[in-house]
mmCIF file of C-alpha atoms in Angstrom:
data_model
loop_
_atom_site.group_PDB
_atom_site.id
_atom_site.type_symbol
_atom_site.label_atom_id
_atom_site.label_comp_id
_atom_site.label_asym_id
_atom_site.label_seq_id
_atom_site.Cartn_x
_atom_site.Cartn_y
_atom_site.Cartn_z
ATOM 1 C CA UNK H 1 4.624 5.015 -36.295
ATOM 2 C CA UNK H 2 6.983 8.034 -36.529
ATOM 3 C CA UNK H 3 10.284 7.784 -38.429
ATOM 4 C CA UNK H 4 12.478 8.507 -35.356
ATOM 5 C CA UNK H 5 11.135 5.317 -33.803
ATOM 6 C CA UNK H 6 12.526 3.276 -36.693
ATOM 7 C CA UNK H 7 15.881 5.056 -36.356
ATOM 8 C CA UNK H 8 15.996 3.913 -32.730
ATOM 9 C CA UNK H 9 15.087 0.385 -33.851
ATOM 10 C CA UNK H 10 18.036 0.440 -36.265
ATOM 11 C CA UNK H 11 20.382 1.209 -33.377
ATOM 12 C CA UNK H 12 18.798 -1.595 -31.341
ATOM 13 C CA UNK H 13 19.493 -3.890 -34.328
ATOM 14 C CA UNK H 14 23.209 -3.045 -34.199
ATOM 15 C CA UNK H 15 23.299 -3.526 -30.447
ATOM 16 C CA UNK H 16 21.336 -6.770 -30.591
ATOM 17 C CA UNK H 17 23.759 -8.107 -33.190
ATOM 18 C CA UNK H 18 26.661 -7.249 -30.892
ATOM 19 C CA UNK H 19 25.037 -8.891 -27.888
ATOM 20 C CA UNK H 20 24.432 -12.232 -29.617
ATOM 21 C CA UNK H 21 27.238 -12.401 -32.206
ATOM 22 C CA UNK H 22 29.903 -13.787 -29.867
ATOM 23 C CA UNK H 23 28.240 -17.213 -29.896
ATOM 24 C CA UNK H 24 29.753 -17.833 -33.329
ATOM 25 C CA UNK H 25 33.015 -15.938 -32.794
ATOM 26 C CA UNK H 26 34.375 -17.278 -29.489
ATOM 27 C CA UNK H 27 36.641 -19.997 -30.949
ATOM 28 C CA UNK H 28 38.343 -17.490 -33.283
ATOM 29 C CA UNK H 29 38.689 -14.891 -30.534
ATOM 30 C CA UNK H 30 40.185 -17.484 -28.180
ATOM 31 C CA UNK H 31 42.683 -18.628 -30.787
ATOM 32 C CA UNK H 32 43.684 -15.109 -31.841
ATOM 33 C CA UNK H 33 44.139 -13.776 -28.296
ATOM 34 C CA UNK H 34 45.676 -16.998 -26.937
ATOM 35 C CA UNK H 35 43.025 -17.784 -24.318
ATOM 36 C CA UNK H 36 40.737 -20.768 -23.826
ATOM 37 C CA UNK H 37 37.220 -20.815 -25.241
ATOM 38 C CA UNK H 38 35.906 -20.906 -21.681
ATOM 39 C CA UNK H 39 37.833 -17.744 -20.857
ATOM 40 C CA UNK H 40 36.574 -16.086 -24.031
ATOM 41 C CA UNK H 41 33.049 -16.985 -22.943
ATOM 42 C CA UNK H 42 33.439 -14.536 -20.058
ATOM 43 C CA UNK H 43 32.959 -11.795 -22.658
ATOM 44 C CA UNK H 44 29.297 -12.779 -22.945
ATOM 45 C CA UNK H 45 28.748 -12.637 -19.191
ATOM 46 C CA UNK H 46 30.548 -9.283 -19.040
ATOM 47 C CA UNK H 47 28.167 -7.806 -21.589
ATOM 48 C CA UNK H 48 24.999 -9.138 -19.918
ATOM 49 C CA UNK H 49 26.118 -8.063 -16.444
ATOM 50 C CA UNK H 50 26.984 -4.610 -17.746
ATOM 51 C CA UNK H 51 23.478 -4.335 -19.168
ATOM 52 C CA UNK H 52 21.829 -5.216 -15.844
ATOM 53 C CA UNK H 53 23.937 -2.832 -13.756
ATOM 54 C CA UNK H 54 24.221 -0.140 -16.380
ATOM 55 C CA UNK H 55 20.539 0.361 -17.201
ATOM 56 C CA UNK H 56 19.429 2.068 -13.962
ATOM 57 C CA UNK H 57 22.826 3.637 -13.250
ATOM 58 C CA UNK H 58 23.313 5.294 -16.637
ATOM 59 C CA UNK H 59 19.626 6.239 -16.913
ATOM 60 C CA UNK H 60 19.872 8.040 -13.558
ATOM 61 C CA UNK H 61 22.965 9.932 -14.698
ATOM 62 C CA UNK H 62 21.379 10.899 -18.024
ATOM 63 C CA UNK H 63 17.934 11.909 -16.772
ATOM 64 C CA UNK H 64 18.656 15.650 -17.028
ATOM 65 C CA UNK H 65 20.430 15.431 -20.382
ATOM 66 C CA UNK H 66 18.704 16.076 -23.674
ATOM 67 C CA UNK H 67 17.358 12.970 -25.382
ATOM 68 C CA UNK H 68 19.350 13.742 -28.514
ATOM 69 C CA UNK H 69 22.612 14.198 -26.611
ATOM 70 C CA UNK H 70 22.017 11.064 -24.514
ATOM 71 C CA UNK H 71 21.172 8.783 -27.420
ATOM 72 C CA UNK H 72 23.934 10.214 -29.624
ATOM 73 C CA UNK H 73 26.504 9.916 -26.841
ATOM 74 C CA UNK H 74 25.562 6.320 -26.131
ATOM 75 C CA UNK H 75 25.654 5.239 -29.781
ATOM 76 C CA UNK H 76 29.019 6.940 -30.394
ATOM 77 C CA UNK H 77 30.473 5.317 -27.264
ATOM 78 C CA UNK H 78 29.099 1.955 -28.382
ATOM 79 C CA UNK H 79 30.701 2.326 -31.832
ATOM 80 C CA UNK H 80 34.026 3.447 -30.355
ATOM 81 C CA UNK H 81 34.101 0.433 -28.008
ATOM 82 C CA UNK H 82 33.735 -1.884 -30.988
ATOM 83 C CA UNK H 83 36.424 -0.067 -32.943
ATOM 84 C CA UNK H 84 38.859 -0.421 -30.039
ATOM 85 C CA UNK H 85 37.829 -4.071 -29.655
ATOM 86 C CA UNK H 86 38.549 -4.691 -33.327
ATOM 87 C CA UNK H 87 42.037 -3.193 -33.001
ATOM 88 C CA UNK H 88 43.242 -4.654 -29.707
ATOM 89 C CA UNK H 89 45.458 -7.701 -29.285
ATOM 90 C CA UNK H 90 44.871 -7.802 -25.515
ATOM 91 C CA UNK H 91 42.113 -9.910 -23.994
ATOM 92 C CA UNK H 92 41.753 -7.644 -20.897
ATOM 93 C CA UNK H 93 41.278 -4.646 -23.205
ATOM 94 C CA UNK H 94 38.681 -6.552 -25.232
ATOM 95 C CA UNK H 95 36.931 -7.477 -21.979
ATOM 96 C CA UNK H 96 36.890 -3.812 -20.976
ATOM 97 C CA UNK H 97 35.422 -2.790 -24.336
ATOM 98 C CA UNK H 98 32.584 -5.285 -23.852
ATOM 99 C CA UNK H 99 31.760 -3.763 -20.475
ATOM 100 C CA UNK H 100 31.824 -0.247 -21.931
ATOM 101 C CA UNK H 101 29.687 -1.351 -24.879
ATOM 102 C CA UNK H 102 27.198 -2.954 -22.490
ATOM 103 C CA UNK H 103 26.935 0.209 -20.402
ATOM 104 C CA UNK H 104 26.370 2.268 -23.557
ATOM 105 C CA UNK H 105 23.820 -0.271 -24.795
ATOM 106 C CA UNK H 106 21.996 -0.247 -21.461
ATOM 107 C CA UNK H 107 21.905 3.534 -21.338
ATOM 108 C CA UNK H 108 20.743 3.791 -24.931
ATOM 109 C CA UNK H 109 17.980 1.220 -24.513
ATOM 110 C CA UNK H 110 16.782 2.755 -21.245
ATOM 111 C CA UNK H 111 16.497 6.216 -22.813
ATOM 112 C CA UNK H 112 15.162 4.795 -26.090
ATOM 113 C CA UNK H 113 12.349 2.923 -24.331
ATOM 114 C CA UNK H 114 11.313 6.104 -22.541
ATOM 115 C CA UNK H 115 11.697 8.177 -25.718
ATOM 116 C CA UNK H 116 9.677 5.685 -27.784
ATOM 117 C CA UNK H 117 6.781 6.045 -25.367
ATOM 118 C CA UNK H 118 6.802 9.831 -25.859
ATOM 119 C CA UNK H 119 6.787 9.553 -29.666
ATOM 120 C CA UNK H 120 3.312 7.997 -29.736
ATOM 121 C CA UNK H 121 -0.029 8.562 -28.039
ATOM 122 C CA UNK H 122 -0.355 7.214 -24.461
ATOM 123 C CA UNK H 123 -2.418 4.215 -25.590
ATOM 124 C CA UNK H 124 0.184 2.972 -28.109
ATOM 125 C CA UNK H 125 3.194 2.310 -25.890
ATOM 126 C CA UNK H 126 3.016 -1.424 -26.541
ATOM 127 C CA UNK H 127 3.053 -0.952 -30.316
ATOM 128 C CA UNK H 128 5.961 1.490 -30.073
ATOM 129 C CA UNK H 129 7.819 -1.021 -27.918
ATOM 130 C CA UNK H 130 7.127 -3.698 -30.533
ATOM 131 C CA UNK H 131 8.743 -1.551 -33.244
ATOM 132 C CA UNK H 132 11.733 -0.784 -31.036
ATOM 133 C CA UNK H 133 12.314 -4.401 -30.003
ATOM 134 C CA UNK H 134 11.920 -5.542 -33.599
ATOM 135 C CA UNK H 135 15.517 -4.341 -33.953
ATOM 136 C CA UNK H 136 16.570 -7.137 -31.594
ATOM 137 C CA UNK H 137 14.504 -9.762 -33.371
ATOM 138 C CA UNK H 138 15.817 -8.715 -36.794
ATOM 139 C CA UNK H 139 19.310 -9.001 -35.312
ATOM 140 C CA UNK H 140 18.658 -12.666 -34.518
ATOM 141 C CA UNK H 141 17.318 -13.222 -38.057
ATOM 142 C CA UNK H 142 19.935 -11.345 -40.088
ATOM 143 C CA UNK H 143 22.563 -9.712 -37.904
ATOM 144 C CA UNK H 144 23.840 -12.701 -35.941
ATOM 145 C CA UNK H 145 23.987 -15.178 -38.874
ATOM 146 C CA UNK H 146 25.466 -12.442 -41.058
ATOM 147 C CA UNK H 147 28.058 -11.638 -38.412
ATOM 148 C CA UNK H 148 28.997 -15.306 -38.171
ATOM 149 C CA UNK H 149 29.465 -15.557 -41.943
ATOM 150 C CA UNK H 150 31.494 -12.339 -42.009
ATOM 151 C CA UNK H 151 33.633 -13.597 -39.150
ATOM 152 C CA UNK H 152 34.229 -16.916 -40.912
ATOM 153 C CA UNK H 153 35.268 -15.180 -44.134
ATOM 154 C CA UNK H 154 37.243 -12.194 -42.849
ATOM 155 C CA UNK H 155 37.895 -12.910 -39.169
ATOM 156 C CA UNK H 156 36.131 -11.895 -35.973
ATOM 157 C CA UNK H 157 37.523 -8.355 -36.096
ATOM 158 C CA UNK H 158 35.593 -7.677 -39.313
ATOM 159 C CA UNK H 159 32.348 -8.364 -37.457
ATOM 160 C CA UNK H 160 33.274 -5.811 -34.782
ATOM 161 C CA UNK H 161 34.039 -3.243 -37.511
ATOM 162 C CA UNK H 162 30.689 -3.997 -39.170
ATOM 163 C CA UNK H 163 28.788 -3.312 -35.934
ATOM 164 C CA UNK H 164 30.678 -0.027 -35.504
ATOM 165 C CA UNK H 165 29.817 0.945 -39.100
ATOM 166 C CA UNK H 166 26.109 0.258 -38.509
ATOM 167 C CA UNK H 167 26.146 2.932 -35.823
ATOM 168 C CA UNK H 168 27.140 5.737 -38.223
ATOM 169 C CA UNK H 169 23.837 6.182 -40.127
ATOM 170 C CA UNK H 170 21.957 5.653 -36.887
ATOM 171 C CA UNK H 171 23.904 8.453 -35.210
ATOM 172 C CA UNK H 172 23.167 10.797 -38.119
ATOM 173 C CA UNK H 173 19.482 9.862 -37.968
ATOM 174 C CA UNK H 174 19.318 10.533 -34.235
ATOM 175 C CA UNK H 175 21.023 13.891 -34.748
ATOM 176 C CA UNK H 176 18.330 14.944 -37.219
ATOM 177 C CA UNK H 177 15.285 12.971 -36.097
ATOM 178 C CA UNK H 178 15.211 13.161 -32.285
ATOM 179 C CA UNK H 179 14.189 16.320 -30.466
ATOM 180 C CA UNK H 180 16.557 18.026 -28.058
ATOM 181 C CA UNK H 181 14.056 17.850 -25.180
ATOM 182 C CA UNK H 182 15.423 16.582 -21.926
ATOM 183 C CA UNK H 183 14.964 12.995 -20.799
ATOM 184 C CA UNK H 184 13.364 14.492 -17.738
ATOM 185 C CA UNK H 185 10.591 16.244 -19.623
ATOM 186 C CA UNK H 186 10.065 19.052 -17.149
ATOM 187 C CA UNK H 187 13.229 19.762 -15.220
ATOM 188 C CA UNK H 188 11.410 21.837 -12.627
ATOM 189 C CA UNK H 189 8.114 19.972 -12.284
ATOM 190 C CA UNK H 190 9.183 16.410 -13.068
ATOM 191 C CA UNK H 191 9.526 13.855 -10.270
ATOM 192 C CA UNK H 192 12.747 13.740 -8.300
ATOM 193 C CA UNK H 193 15.031 10.743 -8.725
ATOM 194 C CA UNK H 194 14.139 9.527 -5.241
ATOM 195 C CA UNK H 195 10.471 9.587 -6.186
ATOM 196 C CA UNK H 196 11.140 7.631 -9.370
ATOM 197 C CA UNK H 197 13.161 5.022 -7.498
ATOM 198 C CA UNK H 198 10.340 4.752 -4.969
ATOM 199 C CA UNK H 199 8.192 3.318 -7.764
ATOM 200 C CA UNK H 200 10.176 0.096 -7.352
ATOM 201 C CA UNK H 201 8.281 -0.468 -4.106
ATOM 202 C CA UNK H 202 5.008 -0.758 -6.046
ATOM 203 C CA UNK H 203 3.801 -4.354 -5.981
ATOM 204 C CA UNK H 204 2.317 -4.236 -9.470
ATOM 205 C CA UNK H 205 5.575 -2.994 -10.992
ATOM 206 C CA UNK H 206 7.639 -5.626 -9.183
ATOM 207 C CA UNK H 207 5.203 -8.287 -10.382
ATOM 208 C CA UNK H 208 5.440 -7.469 -14.086
ATOM 209 C CA UNK H 209 9.234 -7.035 -13.857
ATOM 210 C CA UNK H 210 9.540 -10.470 -12.253
ATOM 211 C CA UNK H 211 7.258 -12.075 -14.828
ATOM 212 C CA UNK H 212 9.172 -10.423 -17.678
ATOM 213 C CA UNK H 213 12.493 -11.612 -16.240
ATOM 214 C CA UNK H 214 11.226 -15.184 -15.845
ATOM 215 C CA UNK H 215 9.898 -15.386 -19.398
ATOM 216 C CA UNK H 216 13.085 -13.871 -20.803
ATOM 217 C CA UNK H 217 15.181 -16.285 -18.731
ATOM 218 C CA UNK H 218 13.219 -19.144 -20.299
ATOM 219 C CA UNK H 219 13.765 -17.694 -23.768
ATOM 220 C CA UNK H 220 17.531 -17.342 -23.428
ATOM 221 C CA UNK H 221 17.944 -20.642 -21.579
ATOM 222 C CA UNK H 222 16.596 -22.465 -24.633
ATOM 223 C CA UNK H 223 17.996 -20.171 -27.329
ATOM 224 C CA UNK H 224 21.582 -20.140 -26.045
ATOM 225 C CA UNK H 225 22.017 -23.924 -26.233
ATOM 226 C CA UNK H 226 20.133 -24.548 -29.450
ATOM 227 C CA UNK H 227 23.237 -25.427 -31.515
ATOM 228 C CA UNK H 228 24.130 -28.772 -29.859
ATOM 229 C CA UNK H 229 20.511 -29.883 -30.117
ATOM 230 C CA UNK H 230 20.528 -29.245 -33.860
ATOM 231 C CA UNK H 231 23.794 -31.071 -34.549
ATOM 232 C CA UNK H 232 23.837 -33.812 -31.906
ATOM 233 C CA UNK H 233 20.241 -34.579 -30.930
ATOM 234 C CA UNK H 234 18.640 -33.971 -34.337
ATOM 235 C CA UNK H 235 21.724 -35.186 -36.231
ATOM 236 C CA UNK H 236 21.796 -32.268 -38.664
ATOM 237 C CA UNK H 237 24.886 -30.647 -40.158
ATOM 238 C CA UNK H 238 26.336 -27.409 -38.765
ATOM 239 C CA UNK H 239 24.712 -25.494 -41.627
ATOM 240 C CA UNK H 240 21.337 -26.131 -39.995
ATOM 241 C CA UNK H 241 22.388 -24.220 -36.882
ATOM 242 C CA UNK H 242 22.106 -20.976 -38.862
ATOM 243 C CA UNK H 243 18.755 -22.161 -40.258
ATOM 244 C CA UNK H 244 17.452 -22.825 -36.751
ATOM 245 C CA UNK H 245 18.681 -19.434 -35.524
ATOM 246 C CA UNK H 246 17.025 -17.685 -38.448
ATOM 247 C CA UNK H 247 13.756 -19.547 -37.798
ATOM 248 C CA UNK H 248 13.851 -18.564 -34.121
ATOM 249 C CA UNK H 249 14.559 -14.969 -35.095
ATOM 250 C CA UNK H 250 11.787 -14.951 -37.707
ATOM 251 C CA UNK H 251 9.363 -16.303 -35.136
ATOM 252 C CA UNK H 252 10.427 -13.702 -32.578
ATOM 253 C CA UNK H 253 9.944 -10.939 -35.149
ATOM 254 C CA UNK H 254 6.450 -12.221 -35.935
ATOM 255 C CA UNK H 255 5.605 -12.532 -32.243
ATOM 256 C CA UNK H 256 6.776 -9.071 -31.234
ATOM 257 C CA UNK H 257 5.034 -7.522 -34.265
ATOM 258 C CA UNK H 258 1.664 -9.132 -33.563
ATOM 259 C CA UNK H 259 1.880 -8.550 -29.818
ATOM 260 C CA UNK H 260 2.866 -4.933 -30.421
ATOM 261 C CA UNK H 261 -0.507 -4.356 -32.076
ATOM 262 C CA UNK H 262 -2.481 -6.127 -29.355
ATOM 263 C CA UNK H 263 -0.663 -5.570 -26.063
ATOM 264 C CA UNK H 264 -1.928 -2.024 -25.439
ATOM 265 C CA UNK H 265 -5.625 -2.844 -25.499
ATOM 266 C CA UNK H 266 -5.614 -6.602 -24.957
ATOM 267 C CA UNK H 267 -2.662 -7.550 -22.730
ATOM 268 C CA UNK H 268 -4.776 -9.999 -20.726
ATOM 269 C CA UNK H 269 -5.788 -12.152 -23.730
ATOM 270 C CA UNK H 270 -2.242 -12.060 -25.146
ATOM 271 C CA UNK H 271 -0.824 -13.366 -21.867
ATOM 272 C CA UNK H 272 -3.678 -15.853 -21.366
ATOM 273 C CA UNK H 273 -3.133 -17.388 -24.816
ATOM 274 C CA UNK H 274 0.637 -17.134 -25.271
ATOM 275 C CA UNK H 275 1.534 -18.211 -21.705
ATOM 276 C CA UNK H 276 0.004 -21.722 -21.687
ATOM 277 C CA UNK H 277 1.065 -22.369 -25.291
ATOM 278 C CA UNK H 278 4.631 -21.397 -24.436
ATOM 279 C CA UNK H 279 4.510 -23.695 -21.412
ATOM 280 C CA UNK H 280 3.434 -26.628 -23.603
ATOM 281 C CA UNK H 281 5.923 -25.782 -26.343
ATOM 282 C CA UNK H 282 9.174 -26.093 -24.369
ATOM 283 C CA UNK H 283 8.633 -29.691 -23.164
ATOM 284 C CA UNK H 284 7.321 -30.568 -26.637
ATOM 285 C CA UNK H 285 10.543 -29.202 -28.105
ATOM 286 C CA UNK H 286 12.567 -31.340 -25.691
ATOM 287 C CA UNK H 287 10.604 -34.505 -26.517
ATOM 288 C CA UNK H 288 10.634 -33.975 -30.293
ATOM 289 C CA UNK H 289 14.186 -32.601 -30.570
ATOM 290 C CA UNK H 290 15.381 -35.711 -32.418
ATOM 291 C CA UNK H 291 12.859 -35.153 -35.214
ATOM 292 C CA UNK H 292 14.269 -32.385 -37.477
ATOM 293 C CA UNK H 293 10.977 -31.188 -38.982
ATOM 294 C CA UNK H 294 9.259 -30.973 -35.595
ATOM 295 C CA UNK H 295 12.347 -29.334 -34.072
ATOM 296 C CA UNK H 296 12.594 -26.584 -36.677
ATOM 297 C CA UNK H 297 8.841 -25.950 -36.623
ATOM 298 C CA UNK H 298 8.748 -25.639 -32.846
ATOM 299 C CA UNK H 299 11.814 -23.398 -32.852
ATOM 300 C CA UNK H 300 9.862 -20.901 -34.962
ATOM 301 C CA UNK H 301 6.733 -21.235 -32.800
ATOM 302 C CA UNK H 302 8.626 -20.860 -29.520
ATOM 303 C CA UNK H 303 10.408 -17.781 -30.843
ATOM 304 C CA UNK H 304 7.067 -16.204 -31.707
ATOM 305 C CA UNK H 305 5.390 -17.079 -28.391
ATOM 306 C CA UNK H 306 8.422 -16.099 -26.287
ATOM 307 C CA UNK H 307 8.707 -12.628 -27.751
ATOM 308 C CA UNK H 308 4.944 -12.069 -27.894
ATOM 309 C CA UNK H 309 4.620 -12.806 -24.193
ATOM 310 C CA UNK H 310 7.907 -11.174 -23.202
ATOM 311 C CA UNK H 311 7.303 -7.920 -25.081
ATOM 312 C CA UNK H 312 3.773 -7.664 -23.664
ATOM 313 C CA UNK H 313 5.085 -7.994 -20.111
ATOM 314 C CA UNK H 314 7.844 -5.449 -20.730
ATOM 315 C CA UNK H 315 5.239 -3.041 -22.120
ATOM 316 C CA UNK H 316 3.380 -3.514 -18.840
ATOM 317 C CA UNK H 317 6.552 -2.447 -17.016
ATOM 318 C CA UNK H 318 6.474 0.876 -18.891
ATOM 319 C CA UNK H 319 2.814 1.368 -18.008
ATOM 320 C CA UNK H 320 3.205 0.453 -14.359
ATOM 321 C CA UNK H 321 6.288 2.691 -14.065
ATOM 322 C CA UNK H 322 4.448 5.706 -15.493
ATOM 323 C CA UNK H 323 5.306 7.582 -12.290
ATOM 324 C CA UNK H 324 9.009 7.237 -13.156
ATOM 325 C CA UNK H 325 9.165 8.797 -16.634
ATOM 326 C CA UNK H 326 12.970 8.935 -16.876
ATOM 327 C CA UNK H 327 13.694 5.599 -15.183
ATOM 328 C CA UNK H 328 10.913 3.389 -16.588
ATOM 329 C CA UNK H 329 13.020 2.333 -19.560
ATOM 330 C CA UNK H 330 15.858 1.259 -17.266
ATOM 331 C CA UNK H 331 13.478 -0.881 -15.196
ATOM 332 C CA UNK H 332 12.299 -2.620 -18.371
ATOM 333 C CA UNK H 333 15.901 -3.043 -19.575
ATOM 334 C CA UNK H 334 16.988 -4.498 -16.224
ATOM 335 C CA UNK H 335 14.099 -6.978 -16.225
ATOM 336 C CA UNK H 336 14.999 -8.134 -19.740
ATOM 337 C CA UNK H 337 18.678 -8.598 -18.968
ATOM 338 C CA UNK H 338 18.301 -10.231 -15.584
ATOM 339 C CA UNK H 339 16.495 -12.954 -17.478
ATOM 340 C CA UNK H 340 19.083 -12.965 -20.283
ATOM 341 C CA UNK H 341 21.872 -13.355 -17.705
ATOM 342 C CA UNK H 342 20.344 -15.860 -15.295
ATOM 343 C CA UNK H 343 18.623 -18.128 -17.831
ATOM 344 C CA UNK H 344 21.757 -19.357 -19.686
ATOM 345 C CA UNK H 345 23.740 -19.711 -16.444
ATOM 346 C CA UNK H 346 21.153 -22.054 -14.937
ATOM 347 C CA UNK H 347 20.597 -23.811 -18.260
ATOM 348 C CA UNK H 348 24.303 -24.666 -18.497
ATOM 349 C CA UNK H 349 23.991 -26.779 -15.344
ATOM 350 C CA UNK H 350 21.245 -28.889 -16.916
ATOM 351 C CA UNK H 351 23.525 -30.167 -19.690
ATOM 352 C CA UNK H 352 25.082 -32.682 -17.270
ATOM 353 C CA UNK H 353 21.689 -33.980 -16.114
ATOM 354 C CA UNK H 354 19.809 -36.916 -17.684
ATOM 355 C CA UNK H 355 18.151 -34.350 -19.949
ATOM 356 C CA UNK H 356 21.471 -33.768 -21.714
ATOM 357 C CA UNK H 357 21.263 -31.362 -24.634
ATOM 358 C CA UNK H 358 17.516 -30.934 -24.114
ATOM 359 C CA UNK H 359 17.940 -30.023 -20.441
ATOM 360 C CA UNK H 360 17.728 -26.273 -21.190
ATOM 361 C CA UNK H 361 14.333 -26.807 -22.885
ATOM 362 C CA UNK H 362 12.965 -28.540 -19.789
ATOM 363 C CA UNK H 363 14.311 -25.671 -17.673
ATOM 364 C CA UNK H 364 12.631 -23.151 -19.984
ATOM 365 C CA UNK H 365 9.330 -24.919 -19.459
ATOM 366 C CA UNK H 366 9.857 -24.848 -15.701
ATOM 367 C CA UNK H 367 10.600 -21.103 -15.720
ATOM 368 C CA UNK H 368 7.443 -20.369 -17.723
ATOM 369 C CA UNK H 369 5.462 -22.579 -15.334
ATOM 370 C CA UNK H 370 6.763 -20.548 -12.365
ATOM 371 C CA UNK H 371 5.757 -17.324 -14.121
ATOM 372 C CA UNK H 372 2.245 -18.627 -14.771
ATOM 373 C CA UNK H 373 1.879 -19.909 -11.208
ATOM 374 C CA UNK H 374 2.774 -16.471 -9.908
ATOM 375 C CA UNK H 375 0.355 -14.772 -12.295
ATOM 376 C CA UNK H 376 -2.464 -17.329 -12.024
ATOM 377 C CA UNK H 377 -4.217 -15.937 -8.919
ATOM 378 C CA UNK H 378 -3.949 -12.418 -10.315
ATOM 379 C CA UNK H 379 -6.385 -11.638 -13.089
ATOM 380 C CA UNK H 380 -4.600 -9.738 -15.841
ATOM 381 C CA UNK H 381 -7.243 -7.713 -17.663
ATOM 382 C CA UNK H 382 -7.646 -4.269 -19.175
ATOM 383 C CA UNK H 383 -9.890 -1.987 -17.181
ATOM 384 C CA UNK H 384 -11.226 -0.264 -20.265
ATOM 385 C CA UNK H 385 -10.359 -0.385 -23.948
ATOM 386 C CA UNK H 386 -6.983 1.214 -24.438
ATOM 387 C CA UNK H 387 -6.380 1.480 -20.708
ATOM 388 C CA UNK H 388 -2.716 2.027 -19.910
ATOM 389 C CA UNK H 389 -2.557 -0.453 -17.065
ATOM 390 C CA UNK H 390 -3.209 -4.097 -16.394
ATOM 391 C CA UNK H 391 -5.593 -4.843 -13.565
ATOM 392 C CA UNK H 392 -3.929 -7.380 -11.268
ATOM 393 C CA UNK H 393 -6.878 -7.621 -8.931
ATOM 394 C CA UNK H 394 -7.733 -10.801 -7.059
ATOM 395 C CA UNK H 395 -10.683 -12.733 -8.378
ATOM 396 C CA UNK H 396 -14.053 -12.361 -6.727
ATOM 397 C CA UNK H 397 -13.958 -13.809 -3.241
ATOM 398 C CA UNK H 398 -10.159 -13.764 -2.920
ATOM 399 C CA UNK H 399 -9.853 -10.458 -1.137
ATOM 400 C CA UNK H 400 -10.114 -6.718 -1.700
ATOM 401 C CA UNK H 401 -8.841 -5.100 -4.901
ATOM 402 C CA UNK H 402 -5.212 -4.158 -5.048
ATOM 403 C CA UNK H 403 -4.510 -0.460 -4.794
ATOM 404 C CA UNK H 404 -3.322 0.969 -8.112
#
């Protein structure tokens, strides 16, 4: 894999840390800015919503810019938003910086996903995506726990400054390591924006986006409410929350790494194996949540399966959106963040059900079940070795093949 790809992954690490770090900082932010914890929690929703809306919007605006200028502009804006956030004493200003940071994050990831696909041969998009998304998984392993520790020792503002500082070497690397070619590779011959948006009418693209969103919703529904399960249901001390988060992150890193090497040529087998296992794992986690060893083991396993399946489906989005070279990354980003936004919101309502703290795990299982039920009648195979598309054709006797 080329060095510029790892530079992009480093930026994704900083952005992933920012996206998830508020979980451990909200009480301090609420106290410092004189708001309730519930009000401070709006900062998380603001970031996720900005990602969903910002991905296609910013990608459309940046499609005729150079890749270097786009990525550099987004990372500098992201760093500046965190610097302002670290300095402000106003909650509305902090809220605004989270929205700006989310828009910059969405734009960066949309362009980075498209750029990553151009840095490798056409049959290695899945592996390139695995490297890029490893930045997010490493953030859950090291960035988020590290940010929580830094916030506990030096205050929440120090964590914001740390994220801003991480952007500096990344910006320098992008300046030297990314070509100045335009996001729209051929300004005169490339597809018009209307033509790229028309790709969203393709049934195959909509299918893989929906499946990716469902799986990601399941992932974040369970991940977001892991802390009370560790301390209340399993009866462990608060120290074990960080251990559980690290195990989930380590599993996700393993899953996205393995899937990245398999998803280009063998997406069908990856989905066929990881999907049912993931479906079994969430209810098992709910049932065994009061047994610490089983809980921590399954947290690692579910992290691996969730990101293996999720990254494979998002890679399929890039393949199916090949006719939208400048917008494909934004479609993948939107699918990821629709799930990341909707999953925790629905999961929060399950906490008052008989399931209690384990309600989100049952919901995660349900979401994966819906995804598999949608995909079940559609055979997901590779047409030929290294083929860039999944074949979602009906099985023999179920009707004519779907048009590509």
